[in-house]
Amino acid sequence: MGYLTDTDTVIFTAGGVGLGVGLLISAQEIAFDRWLKQDWPGWDRAISKSIVSAIIWALVLGALSFIAILYEPTKSIVTIKRTIILFGLWMGLFAPGITRLGLWTTNKIGQRFKGSQKI
């Protein structure tokens, strides 16, 4: 006999995936800093950043699953669970790289624009 309903299971699963996604994103950001900037933030900052990222992503994915269940009552629970998990995995894999690419691009555009202005 289970005490959790299907809805509870989806929300807790999304929270668990969010913990993993947060740790993955934090690890990638720390690795990018180490690789690109040759900077190690230190263990204290790395651990605290990882914990905060994991908690935030767990809350975000848990809230997304709750909202999806609440406002899409015709969708099956399995579809919502699969969608939230895939969204979390895609964000965990590609968010840090896309963020760094966007920052690099805007930096290059800003340097080019700043260099072309005559004062």
PDB file of C-alpha atoms in Angstrom:
ATOM      1  CA  MET A   1       0.000   0.000   0.000  1.00  0.00           C
ATOM      2  CA  GLY A   2       1.507   3.285  -1.086  1.00  0.00           C
ATOM      3  CA  TYR A   3       0.936   6.514   0.752  1.00  0.00           C
ATOM      4  CA  LEU A   4       1.791   8.732  -2.194  1.00  0.00           C
ATOM      5  CA  THR A   5      -0.614   9.404  -5.020  1.00  0.00           C
ATOM      6  CA  ASP A   6       0.476   9.573  -8.652  1.00  0.00           C
ATOM      7  CA  THR A   7       0.488  13.368  -8.425  1.00  0.00           C
ATOM      8  CA  ASP A   8       2.767  13.293  -5.380  1.00  0.00           C
ATOM      9  CA  THR A   9       5.095  10.874  -7.128  1.00  0.00           C
ATOM     10  CA  VAL A  10       5.393  13.153 -10.175  1.00  0.00           C
ATOM     11  CA  ILE A  11       6.116  16.220  -8.037  1.00  0.00           C
ATOM     12  CA  PHE A  12       8.718  14.392  -5.928  1.00  0.00           C
ATOM     13  CA  THR A  13      10.313  12.901  -9.041  1.00  0.00           C
ATOM     14  CA  ALA A  14      10.520  16.367 -10.588  1.00  0.00           C
ATOM     15  CA  GLY A  15      12.132  17.643  -7.391  1.00  0.00           C
ATOM     16  CA  GLY A  16      14.665  14.822  -7.458  1.00  0.00           C
ATOM     17  CA  VAL A  17      15.465  15.481 -11.097  1.00  0.00           C
ATOM     18  CA  GLY A  18      15.804  19.158 -10.173  1.00  0.00           C
ATOM     19  CA  LEU A  19      18.407  18.292  -7.544  1.00  0.00           C
ATOM     20  CA  GLY A  20      20.421  16.386 -10.125  1.00  0.00           C
ATOM     21  CA  VAL A  21      20.027  19.124 -12.733  1.00  0.00           C
ATOM     22  CA  GLY A  22      21.140  21.782 -10.266  1.00  0.00           C
ATOM     23  CA  LEU A  23      24.244  19.817  -9.361  1.00  0.00           C
ATOM     24  CA  LEU A  24      25.001  19.169 -13.036  1.00  0.00           C
ATOM     25  CA  ILE A  25      24.615  22.834 -13.971  1.00  0.00           C
ATOM     26  CA  SER A  26      26.766  23.935 -11.054  1.00  0.00           C
ATOM     27  CA  ALA A  27      29.478  21.438 -11.936  1.00  0.00           C
ATOM     28  CA  GLN A  28      29.470  22.598 -15.556  1.00  0.00           C
ATOM     29  CA  GLU A  29      29.684  26.261 -14.563  1.00  0.00           C
ATOM     30  CA  ILE A  30      32.584  25.558 -12.215  1.00  0.00           C
ATOM     31  CA  ALA A  31      34.305  23.554 -14.958  1.00  0.00           C
ATOM     32  CA  PHE A  32      33.785  26.397 -17.454  1.00  0.00           C
ATOM     33  CA  ASP A  33      35.253  28.890 -14.973  1.00  0.00           C
ATOM     34  CA  ARG A  34      38.231  26.619 -14.398  1.00  0.00           C
ATOM     35  CA  TRP A  35      38.753  26.001 -18.113  1.00  0.00           C
ATOM     36  CA  LEU A  36      38.091  29.478 -19.544  1.00  0.00           C
ATOM     37  CA  LYS A  37      39.148  31.784 -16.740  1.00  0.00           C
ATOM     38  CA  GLN A  38      41.762  29.533 -15.129  1.00  0.00           C
ATOM     39  CA  ASP A  39      40.041  30.285 -11.830  1.00  0.00           C
ATOM     40  CA  TRP A  40      39.095  27.848  -9.064  1.00  0.00           C
ATOM     41  CA  PRO A  41      36.487  29.347  -6.720  1.00  0.00           C
ATOM     42  CA  GLY A  42      37.517  27.167  -3.786  1.00  0.00           C
ATOM     43  CA  TRP A  43      35.700  24.304  -2.148  1.00  0.00           C
ATOM     44  CA  ASP A  44      33.506  26.457   0.091  1.00  0.00           C
ATOM     45  CA  ARG A  45      32.133  28.515  -2.772  1.00  0.00           C
ATOM     46  CA  ALA A  46      31.814  25.509  -5.090  1.00  0.00           C
ATOM     47  CA  ILE A  47      29.848  23.487  -2.535  1.00  0.00           C
ATOM     48  CA  SER A  48      27.587  26.371  -1.523  1.00  0.00           C
ATOM     49  CA  LYS A  49      26.945  27.239  -5.192  1.00  0.00           C
ATOM     50  CA  SER A  50      26.090  23.602  -5.916  1.00  0.00           C
ATOM     51  CA  ILE A  51      23.696  23.346  -2.977  1.00  0.00           C
ATOM     52  CA  VAL A  52      21.898  26.571  -3.877  1.00  0.00           C
ATOM     53  CA  SER A  53      21.648  25.564  -7.537  1.00  0.00           C
ATOM     54  CA  ALA A  54      20.279  22.127  -6.627  1.00  0.00           C
ATOM     55  CA  ILE A  55      17.650  23.580  -4.284  1.00  0.00           C
ATOM     56  CA  ILE A  56      16.538  26.196  -6.801  1.00  0.00           C
ATOM     57  CA  TRP A  57      16.231  23.685  -9.642  1.00  0.00           C
ATOM     58  CA  ALA A  58      14.366  21.223  -7.408  1.00  0.00           C
ATOM     59  CA  LEU A  59      11.873  23.939  -6.512  1.00  0.00           C
ATOM     60  CA  VAL A  60      11.532  25.109 -10.127  1.00  0.00           C
ATOM     61  CA  LEU A  61      10.921  21.649 -11.585  1.00  0.00           C
ATOM     62  CA  GLY A  62       8.637  20.680  -8.701  1.00  0.00           C
ATOM     63  CA  ALA A  63       6.604  23.852  -9.205  1.00  0.00           C
ATOM     64  CA  LEU A  64       6.475  23.303 -12.970  1.00  0.00           C
ATOM     65  CA  SER A  65       5.148  19.793 -12.492  1.00  0.00           C
ATOM     66  CA  PHE A  66       2.551  21.016  -9.985  1.00  0.00           C
ATOM     67  CA  ILE A  67       1.400  23.778 -12.338  1.00  0.00           C
ATOM     68  CA  ALA A  68       1.303  21.370 -15.285  1.00  0.00           C
ATOM     69  CA  ILE A  69      -0.837  18.936 -13.296  1.00  0.00           C
ATOM     70  CA  LEU A  70      -3.091  21.717 -12.045  1.00  0.00           C
ATOM     71  CA  TYR A  71      -3.689  23.462 -15.360  1.00  0.00           C
ATOM     72  CA  GLU A  72      -3.529  20.468 -17.723  1.00  0.00           C
ATOM     73  CA  PRO A  73      -5.956  18.027 -16.118  1.00  0.00           C
ATOM     74  CA  THR A  74      -6.598  16.268 -19.425  1.00  0.00           C
ATOM     75  CA  LYS A  75      -2.928  15.303 -19.846  1.00  0.00           C
ATOM     76  CA  SER A  76      -1.872  12.025 -18.370  1.00  0.00           C
ATOM     77  CA  ILE A  77       0.432  12.017 -15.368  1.00  0.00           C
ATOM     78  CA  VAL A  78       2.992   9.946 -17.266  1.00  0.00           C
ATOM     79  CA  THR A  79       3.178  12.529 -20.077  1.00  0.00           C
ATOM     80  CA  ILE A  80       3.680  15.372 -17.604  1.00  0.00           C
ATOM     81  CA  LYS A  81       6.339  13.379 -15.755  1.00  0.00           C
ATOM     82  CA  ARG A  82       8.196  12.574 -18.982  1.00  0.00           C
ATOM     83  CA  THR A  83       7.995  16.187 -20.188  1.00  0.00           C
ATOM     84  CA  ILE A  84       9.342  17.589 -16.904  1.00  0.00           C
ATOM     85  CA  ILE A  85      12.197  15.061 -16.812  1.00  0.00           C
ATOM     86  CA  LEU A  86      13.191  15.767 -20.421  1.00  0.00           C
ATOM     87  CA  PHE A  87      12.995  19.526 -19.841  1.00  0.00           C
ATOM     88  CA  GLY A  88      15.226  19.168 -16.788  1.00  0.00           C
ATOM     89  CA  LEU A  89      17.754  17.042 -18.622  1.00  0.00           C
ATOM     90  CA  TRP A  90      17.911  19.412 -21.583  1.00  0.00           C
ATOM     91  CA  MET A  91      18.374  22.384 -19.271  1.00  0.00           C
ATOM     92  CA  GLY A  92      21.040  20.545 -17.305  1.00  0.00           C
ATOM     93  CA  LEU A  93      23.001  19.646 -20.394  1.00  0.00           C
ATOM     94  CA  PHE A  94      22.718  22.805 -22.457  1.00  0.00           C
ATOM     95  CA  ALA A  95      21.953  25.793 -20.179  1.00  0.00           C
ATOM     96  CA  PRO A  96      25.542  26.512 -19.051  1.00  0.00           C
ATOM     97  CA  GLY A  97      26.972  26.235 -22.571  1.00  0.00           C
ATOM     98  CA  ILE A  98      24.264  28.413 -24.100  1.00  0.00           C
ATOM     99  CA  THR A  99      24.700  30.978 -21.323  1.00  0.00           C
ATOM    100  CA  ARG A 100      28.467  31.125 -21.886  1.00  0.00           C
ATOM    101  CA  LEU A 101      27.985  31.361 -25.655  1.00  0.00           C
ATOM    102  CA  GLY A 102      25.521  34.219 -25.210  1.00  0.00           C
ATOM    103  CA  LEU A 103      27.853  36.071 -22.845  1.00  0.00           C
ATOM    104  CA  TRP A 104      30.795  35.585 -25.198  1.00  0.00           C
ATOM    105  CA  THR A 105      28.757  36.797 -28.184  1.00  0.00           C
ATOM    106  CA  THR A 106      27.472  39.911 -26.432  1.00  0.00           C
ATOM    107  CA  ASN A 107      30.972  40.648 -25.171  1.00  0.00           C
ATOM    108  CA  LYS A 108      32.396  40.446 -28.690  1.00  0.00           C
ATOM    109  CA  ILE A 109      29.582  42.609 -30.089  1.00  0.00           C
ATOM    110  CA  GLY A 110      30.111  45.146 -27.311  1.00  0.00           C
ATOM    111  CA  GLN A 111      33.855  45.274 -27.955  1.00  0.00           C
ATOM    112  CA  ARG A 112      33.258  45.702 -31.682  1.00  0.00           C
ATOM    113  CA  PHE A 113      30.667  48.427 -31.072  1.00  0.00           C
ATOM    114  CA  LYS A 114      32.860  50.212 -28.529  1.00  0.00           C
ATOM    115  CA  GLY A 115      35.840  50.084 -30.888  1.00  0.00           C
ATOM    116  CA  SER A 116      33.895  51.547 -33.799  1.00  0.00           C
ATOM    117  CA  GLN A 117      32.634  54.603 -31.891  1.00  0.00           C
ATOM    118  CA  LYS A 118      34.571  57.824 -32.246  1.00  0.00           C
ATOM    119  CA  ILE A 119      34.457  60.212 -29.300  1.00  0.00           C
TER     120      ILE A 119
END
